[in-house]
């Protein structure tokens, strides 16, 4: 019989979890137990605090559904999501860096042609984003699919707007033979993460800014290259230095240049002022 003491409880628990049949699971669980115990010991966790944490996790689980993932949000604001991205996407320095996926990507966006408008009547300042998708050697990558999504000017993504039956501010674009892409949308604004749940409750007890800087999301996929999940951020936007989910990188900050009404890069034209962002995405070969 093993008699438990404060000194041996960590080893006993770790040994028990080391029995997992899958060696990776055994590694994950024993390390988790050791770090969890070390945390409790370091802060001398009280029973009241332990219960508060359990109830917080219960509330985070209960508020989650297919449109809201409070525990992913918790991982995001703790910097864990971005740490996992960094460790798993150590790309060539020439490649466009990856950043967090976030909770608002929706599968199956409509396919639009070169210059196609994914804002389709959603009010805002027109924004054209264009450039090329290239490989590390600088050669064009044809047939790459850019899956693009963003929030409206109130900071709401499609899944946060009730009673929508059509895709809103999201679309897929495919690069041409020269690697070129051009998308039309509206200029995004900075927005707050959802603050009406347990994550917001906790953030509200700190001095942490709960905003993200204005950005457009991209998921770029094509055979032979690592899929790239990234964002483009507006140069000069608020919160670039304090992104609540740690997702901002200097290489992803681009100017949104003001343009007068007139010709647009897709060969069309606009009868009101618009913004132009140019960006070349560089993909890392799969491997
Ligand atoms: C987003 O950019 O859509 C996002 C990412 C992480 C948490 C909340 C929102
Ligand atoms: Fe976003």
Tab-separated table of C-alpha atoms and ligand atoms in Angstrom:
chain	number	residue	atom	x	y	z
A	1	UNK	CA	0.000	0.000	0.000
A	2	UNK	CA	1.305	3.457	-0.900
A	3	UNK	CA	0.718	5.997	1.827
A	4	UNK	CA	0.279	9.464	0.414
A	5	UNK	CA	2.177	12.464	1.694
A	6	UNK	CA	2.515	16.027	0.448
A	7	UNK	CA	6.035	15.075	-0.650
A	8	UNK	CA	5.237	11.946	-2.672
A	9	UNK	CA	1.801	12.778	-4.173
A	10	UNK	CA	3.329	14.257	-7.353
A	11	UNK	CA	5.487	11.197	-8.074
A	12	UNK	CA	2.606	8.838	-7.297
A	13	UNK	CA	0.209	10.669	-9.625
A	14	UNK	CA	2.802	10.988	-12.400
A	15	UNK	CA	3.647	7.264	-12.174
A	16	UNK	CA	-0.024	6.352	-12.397
A	17	UNK	CA	-0.489	8.455	-15.556
A	18	UNK	CA	2.692	7.028	-17.076
A	19	UNK	CA	0.747	3.796	-17.526
A	20	UNK	CA	-1.098	5.200	-20.571
A	21	UNK	CA	-0.752	2.742	-23.465
A	22	UNK	CA	0.111	5.451	-25.982
A	23	UNK	CA	3.637	6.690	-25.127
A	24	UNK	CA	2.875	10.232	-26.244
A	25	UNK	CA	-0.227	10.351	-24.020
A	26	UNK	CA	1.888	9.044	-21.132
A	27	UNK	CA	4.444	11.807	-21.765
A	28	UNK	CA	1.767	14.500	-22.004
A	29	UNK	CA	-0.082	13.388	-18.863
A	30	UNK	CA	2.948	12.902	-16.621
A	31	UNK	CA	4.351	16.319	-17.584
A	32	UNK	CA	0.906	17.869	-17.090
A	33	UNK	CA	0.554	16.355	-13.619
A	34	UNK	CA	4.037	17.537	-12.607
A	35	UNK	CA	3.468	21.107	-13.843
A	36	UNK	CA	-0.007	21.274	-12.306
A	37	UNK	CA	1.283	20.141	-8.931
A	38	UNK	CA	4.244	22.518	-9.139
A	39	UNK	CA	1.829	25.378	-9.844
A	40	UNK	CA	-0.394	24.490	-6.872
A	41	UNK	CA	2.648	24.276	-4.621
A	42	UNK	CA	4.213	27.501	-5.889
A	43	UNK	CA	1.094	29.576	-5.186
A	44	UNK	CA	-0.034	27.421	-2.180
A	45	UNK	CA	-3.431	27.024	-3.843
A	46	UNK	CA	-6.317	27.324	-1.339
A	47	UNK	CA	-9.454	25.193	-1.481
A	48	UNK	CA	-11.537	28.302	-2.244
A	49	UNK	CA	-9.286	29.166	-5.170
A	50	UNK	CA	-9.346	25.571	-6.399
A	51	UNK	CA	-13.172	25.609	-6.321
A	52	UNK	CA	-13.295	29.011	-8.098
A	53	UNK	CA	-11.091	27.582	-10.871
A	54	UNK	CA	-13.284	24.489	-11.222
A	55	UNK	CA	-16.427	26.626	-11.424
A	56	UNK	CA	-14.761	28.929	-13.972
A	57	UNK	CA	-13.953	25.929	-16.186
A	58	UNK	CA	-17.514	24.640	-15.805
A	59	UNK	CA	-18.916	28.028	-16.878
A	60	UNK	CA	-16.478	28.185	-19.811
A	61	UNK	CA	-17.666	24.750	-20.963
A	62	UNK	CA	-21.357	25.562	-20.524
A	63	UNK	CA	-21.237	28.808	-22.526
A	64	UNK	CA	-19.473	27.066	-25.438
A	65	UNK	CA	-21.391	25.785	-28.448
A	66	UNK	CA	-20.758	25.302	-32.171
A	67	UNK	CA	-20.481	29.092	-32.601
A	68	UNK	CA	-18.573	29.916	-29.450
A	69	UNK	CA	-15.459	28.228	-28.057
A	70	UNK	CA	-14.752	29.854	-24.704
A	71	UNK	CA	-11.898	27.482	-23.876
A	72	UNK	CA	-10.132	28.265	-27.157
A	73	UNK	CA	-10.581	31.931	-26.298
A	74	UNK	CA	-9.008	31.219	-22.905
A	75	UNK	CA	-6.053	29.557	-24.642
A	76	UNK	CA	-5.798	32.587	-26.980
A	77	UNK	CA	-5.685	35.229	-24.230
A	78	UNK	CA	-3.194	33.163	-22.206
A	79	UNK	CA	-0.841	33.194	-25.207
A	80	UNK	CA	-0.980	29.397	-25.439
A	81	UNK	CA	-2.570	29.285	-28.909
A	82	UNK	CA	0.097	31.571	-30.341
A	83	UNK	CA	2.891	29.608	-28.609
A	84	UNK	CA	1.577	26.399	-30.200
A	85	UNK	CA	1.461	28.139	-33.611
A	86	UNK	CA	5.035	29.402	-33.216
A	87	UNK	CA	6.441	26.012	-32.191
A	88	UNK	CA	4.669	24.141	-34.982
A	89	UNK	CA	5.370	26.616	-37.791
A	90	UNK	CA	9.067	27.403	-37.582
A	91	UNK	CA	9.156	28.639	-41.151
A	92	UNK	CA	11.988	29.838	-43.351
A	93	UNK	CA	12.557	33.547	-42.563
A	94	UNK	CA	11.535	34.376	-46.150
A	95	UNK	CA	8.097	32.731	-45.683
A	96	UNK	CA	5.041	34.677	-44.546
A	97	UNK	CA	4.603	33.983	-40.832
A	98	UNK	CA	1.629	32.085	-39.455
A	99	UNK	CA	-0.674	33.362	-36.756
A	100	UNK	CA	-3.779	32.181	-34.873
A	101	UNK	CA	-6.789	30.763	-36.724
A	102	UNK	CA	-9.271	32.269	-34.275
A	103	UNK	CA	-12.784	30.968	-33.689
A	104	UNK	CA	-14.590	32.590	-36.626
A	105	UNK	CA	-13.427	30.647	-39.677
A	106	UNK	CA	-16.339	28.976	-41.498
A	107	UNK	CA	-15.832	26.143	-43.983
A	108	UNK	CA	-17.304	26.252	-47.461
A	109	UNK	CA	-17.026	29.938	-48.358
A	110	UNK	CA	-18.186	30.894	-51.856
A	111	UNK	CA	-15.571	31.062	-54.616
A	112	UNK	CA	-15.089	34.475	-56.199
A	113	UNK	CA	-13.064	35.519	-59.226
A	114	UNK	CA	-10.169	37.996	-59.445
A	115	UNK	CA	-11.371	41.245	-57.834
A	116	UNK	CA	-14.625	39.657	-56.584
A	117	UNK	CA	-16.384	41.561	-53.793
A	118	UNK	CA	-16.846	39.561	-50.596
A	119	UNK	CA	-18.533	42.454	-48.786
A	120	UNK	CA	-21.593	42.336	-51.046
A	121	UNK	CA	-23.569	45.224	-49.562
A	122	UNK	CA	-22.096	45.224	-46.039
A	123	UNK	CA	-21.432	48.931	-45.350
A	124	UNK	CA	-17.864	50.216	-45.070
A	125	UNK	CA	-14.979	51.788	-46.981
A	126	UNK	CA	-14.021	49.607	-49.963
A	127	UNK	CA	-10.688	47.850	-49.558
A	128	UNK	CA	-8.824	46.066	-52.344
A	129	UNK	CA	-6.128	43.641	-51.258
A	130	UNK	CA	-3.931	42.347	-54.048
A	131	UNK	CA	-0.545	40.863	-54.753
A	132	UNK	CA	0.952	37.472	-55.525
A	133	UNK	CA	1.443	34.161	-53.856
A	134	UNK	CA	5.077	33.109	-54.312
A	135	UNK	CA	7.453	30.364	-53.244
A	136	UNK	CA	10.717	30.861	-51.340
A	137	UNK	CA	12.594	31.347	-54.621
A	138	UNK	CA	10.199	34.144	-55.574
A	139	UNK	CA	8.378	32.182	-58.286
A	140	UNK	CA	4.611	32.508	-58.632
A	141	UNK	CA	2.348	29.848	-57.133
A	142	UNK	CA	-0.669	29.323	-59.387
A	143	UNK	CA	-3.886	27.690	-58.186
A	144	UNK	CA	-3.410	28.583	-54.504
A	145	UNK	CA	-6.737	29.004	-52.729
A	146	UNK	CA	-6.988	32.006	-50.417
A	147	UNK	CA	-9.826	31.474	-47.948
A	148	UNK	CA	-10.518	34.960	-46.571
A	149	UNK	CA	-12.727	36.151	-43.698
A	150	UNK	CA	-13.149	39.206	-41.514
A	151	UNK	CA	-15.418	41.106	-39.128
A	152	UNK	CA	-17.727	43.978	-40.150
A	153	UNK	CA	-17.188	47.555	-38.991
A	154	UNK	CA	-18.946	46.750	-35.686
A	155	UNK	CA	-16.467	43.938	-35.091
A	156	UNK	CA	-19.022	41.200	-35.751
A	157	UNK	CA	-18.176	38.024	-37.667
A	158	UNK	CA	-20.835	36.139	-39.595
A	159	UNK	CA	-21.363	33.594	-36.795
A	160	UNK	CA	-22.093	36.442	-34.353
A	161	UNK	CA	-24.839	37.958	-36.500
A	162	UNK	CA	-28.219	36.243	-35.974
A	163	UNK	CA	-30.425	34.990	-38.817
A	164	UNK	CA	-27.918	35.012	-41.661
A	165	UNK	CA	-28.467	32.582	-44.486
A	166	UNK	CA	-25.726	33.733	-46.880
A	167	UNK	CA	-21.963	33.975	-46.565
A	168	UNK	CA	-21.014	37.357	-45.094
A	169	UNK	CA	-17.551	38.881	-45.398
A	170	UNK	CA	-15.908	35.639	-46.394
A	171	UNK	CA	-14.899	34.126	-49.738
A	172	UNK	CA	-12.315	32.008	-51.539
A	173	UNK	CA	-10.035	33.320	-54.283
A	174	UNK	CA	-7.698	31.263	-56.471
A	175	UNK	CA	-4.379	32.633	-57.729
A	176	UNK	CA	-3.903	33.046	-61.481
A	177	UNK	CA	-1.007	31.637	-63.522
A	178	UNK	CA	1.151	34.600	-62.442
A	179	UNK	CA	0.356	33.876	-58.763
A	180	UNK	CA	-1.817	37.011	-58.657
A	181	UNK	CA	-4.867	37.468	-56.470
A	182	UNK	CA	-7.153	40.435	-55.906
A	183	UNK	CA	-9.979	40.606	-53.413
A	184	UNK	CA	-12.454	43.314	-52.711
A	185	UNK	CA	-13.969	43.834	-49.282
A	186	UNK	CA	-14.513	46.630	-46.744
A	187	UNK	CA	-11.870	47.996	-44.405
A	188	UNK	CA	-11.994	46.040	-41.132
A	189	UNK	CA	-11.964	47.773	-37.748
A	190	UNK	CA	-10.386	46.727	-34.476
A	191	UNK	CA	-12.783	44.797	-32.278
A	192	UNK	CA	-13.152	43.366	-28.816
A	193	UNK	CA	-13.127	39.661	-28.102
A	194	UNK	CA	-16.392	38.432	-26.503
A	195	UNK	CA	-16.376	39.871	-22.975
A	196	UNK	CA	-19.707	38.474	-21.741
A	197	UNK	CA	-18.314	35.119	-20.565
A	198	UNK	CA	-15.826	33.736	-18.054
A	199	UNK	CA	-12.809	34.885	-20.115
A	200	UNK	CA	-14.126	38.465	-20.179
A	201	UNK	CA	-14.920	38.254	-16.466
A	202	UNK	CA	-11.295	37.396	-15.719
A	203	UNK	CA	-9.839	39.939	-18.159
A	204	UNK	CA	-12.078	42.593	-16.591
A	205	UNK	CA	-10.169	42.097	-13.323
A	206	UNK	CA	-6.879	43.046	-15.018
A	207	UNK	CA	-5.466	45.983	-16.972
A	208	UNK	CA	-5.382	43.846	-20.154
A	209	UNK	CA	-6.785	45.503	-23.296
A	210	UNK	CA	-9.495	43.228	-24.730
A	211	UNK	CA	-9.148	44.439	-28.326
A	212	UNK	CA	-7.625	43.098	-31.519
A	213	UNK	CA	-6.185	45.441	-34.165
A	214	UNK	CA	-7.990	45.745	-37.540
A	215	UNK	CA	-7.192	42.672	-39.647
A	216	UNK	CA	-8.300	40.320	-42.416
A	217	UNK	CA	-7.835	36.559	-42.001
A	218	UNK	CA	-6.294	34.245	-44.643
A	219	UNK	CA	-5.976	30.499	-44.938
A	220	UNK	CA	-3.895	29.711	-48.015
A	221	UNK	CA	-3.767	26.174	-49.319
A	222	UNK	CA	-2.195	24.606	-52.387
A	223	UNK	CA	-0.605	21.214	-53.083
A	224	UNK	CA	3.113	21.017	-52.293
A	225	UNK	CA	3.184	23.792	-49.677
A	226	UNK	CA	2.471	24.056	-45.962
A	227	UNK	CA	-1.023	25.489	-45.483
A	228	UNK	CA	-0.630	29.043	-44.214
A	229	UNK	CA	-3.006	30.479	-41.607
A	230	UNK	CA	-2.316	34.155	-41.180
A	231	UNK	CA	-3.751	37.691	-41.044
A	232	UNK	CA	-2.962	41.050	-42.602
A	233	UNK	CA	-3.122	43.964	-40.164
A	234	UNK	CA	-3.693	47.608	-41.059
A	235	UNK	CA	-0.597	49.728	-40.515
A	236	UNK	CA	-1.243	52.422	-37.905
A	237	UNK	CA	-4.292	50.611	-36.469
A	238	UNK	CA	-5.026	50.805	-32.755
A	239	UNK	CA	-4.006	47.841	-30.579
A	240	UNK	CA	-1.183	46.573	-32.832
A	241	UNK	CA	1.061	46.589	-29.759
A	242	UNK	CA	-1.477	45.066	-27.403
A	243	UNK	CA	-3.350	42.427	-29.439
A	244	UNK	CA	-5.226	40.493	-26.762
A	245	UNK	CA	-4.471	37.150	-28.457
A	246	UNK	CA	-0.778	37.927	-29.232
A	247	UNK	CA	-1.427	37.349	-32.946
A	248	UNK	CA	0.256	40.440	-34.435
A	249	UNK	CA	3.612	40.255	-36.230
A	250	UNK	CA	5.481	43.105	-37.864
A	251	UNK	CA	5.777	41.234	-41.204
A	252	UNK	CA	1.967	41.098	-41.419
A	253	UNK	CA	1.347	44.823	-40.945
A	254	UNK	CA	0.568	46.528	-44.267
A	255	UNK	CA	-0.409	50.053	-45.286
A	256	UNK	CA	-4.013	50.555	-46.408
A	257	UNK	CA	-3.332	53.411	-48.845
A	258	UNK	CA	-6.181	55.887	-49.490
A	259	UNK	CA	-7.193	56.130	-53.181
A	260	UNK	CA	-9.473	58.555	-55.033
A	261	UNK	CA	-12.508	57.274	-56.968
A	262	UNK	CA	-11.385	55.725	-60.253
A	263	UNK	CA	-9.675	52.678	-61.683
A	264	UNK	CA	-8.944	49.682	-59.457
A	265	UNK	CA	-6.164	47.064	-59.894
A	266	UNK	CA	-8.579	44.391	-61.130
A	267	UNK	CA	-9.425	46.492	-64.182
A	268	UNK	CA	-12.669	47.786	-62.636
A	269	UNK	CA	-13.416	51.123	-61.035
A	270	UNK	CA	-14.950	52.624	-57.904
A	271	UNK	CA	-17.027	55.791	-57.713
A	272	UNK	CA	-16.007	56.555	-54.124
A	273	UNK	CA	-12.767	56.730	-52.157
A	274	UNK	CA	-11.221	53.344	-51.438
A	275	UNK	CA	-8.209	51.769	-49.791
A	276	UNK	CA	-5.496	49.675	-51.422
A	277	UNK	CA	-3.334	47.071	-49.682
A	278	UNK	CA	-0.616	45.180	-51.569
A	279	UNK	CA	0.851	42.043	-50.138
A	280	UNK	CA	2.806	39.079	-51.520
A	281	UNK	CA	2.350	35.877	-49.532
A	282	UNK	CA	5.380	33.554	-49.516
A	283	UNK	CA	4.690	29.863	-48.944
A	284	UNK	CA	6.949	27.301	-47.337
A	285	UNK	CA	7.309	24.007	-49.264
A	286	UNK	CA	5.636	21.056	-47.585
A	287	UNK	CA	8.033	18.817	-45.929
B	1	LIG	C1	-10.050	36.467	-34.465
B	1	LIG	O1	-9.172	37.080	-34.968
B	1	LIG	O2	-11.031	36.304	-35.158
B	1	LIG	C2	-9.929	35.995	-33.047
B	1	LIG	C3	-8.836	35.264	-32.678
B	1	LIG	C4	-8.744	34.819	-31.376
B	1	LIG	C5	-9.745	35.120	-30.459
B	1	LIG	C6	-10.841	35.862	-30.844
B	1	LIG	C7	-10.938	36.316	-32.171
B	2	LIG	FE1	-10.351	38.244	-36.377
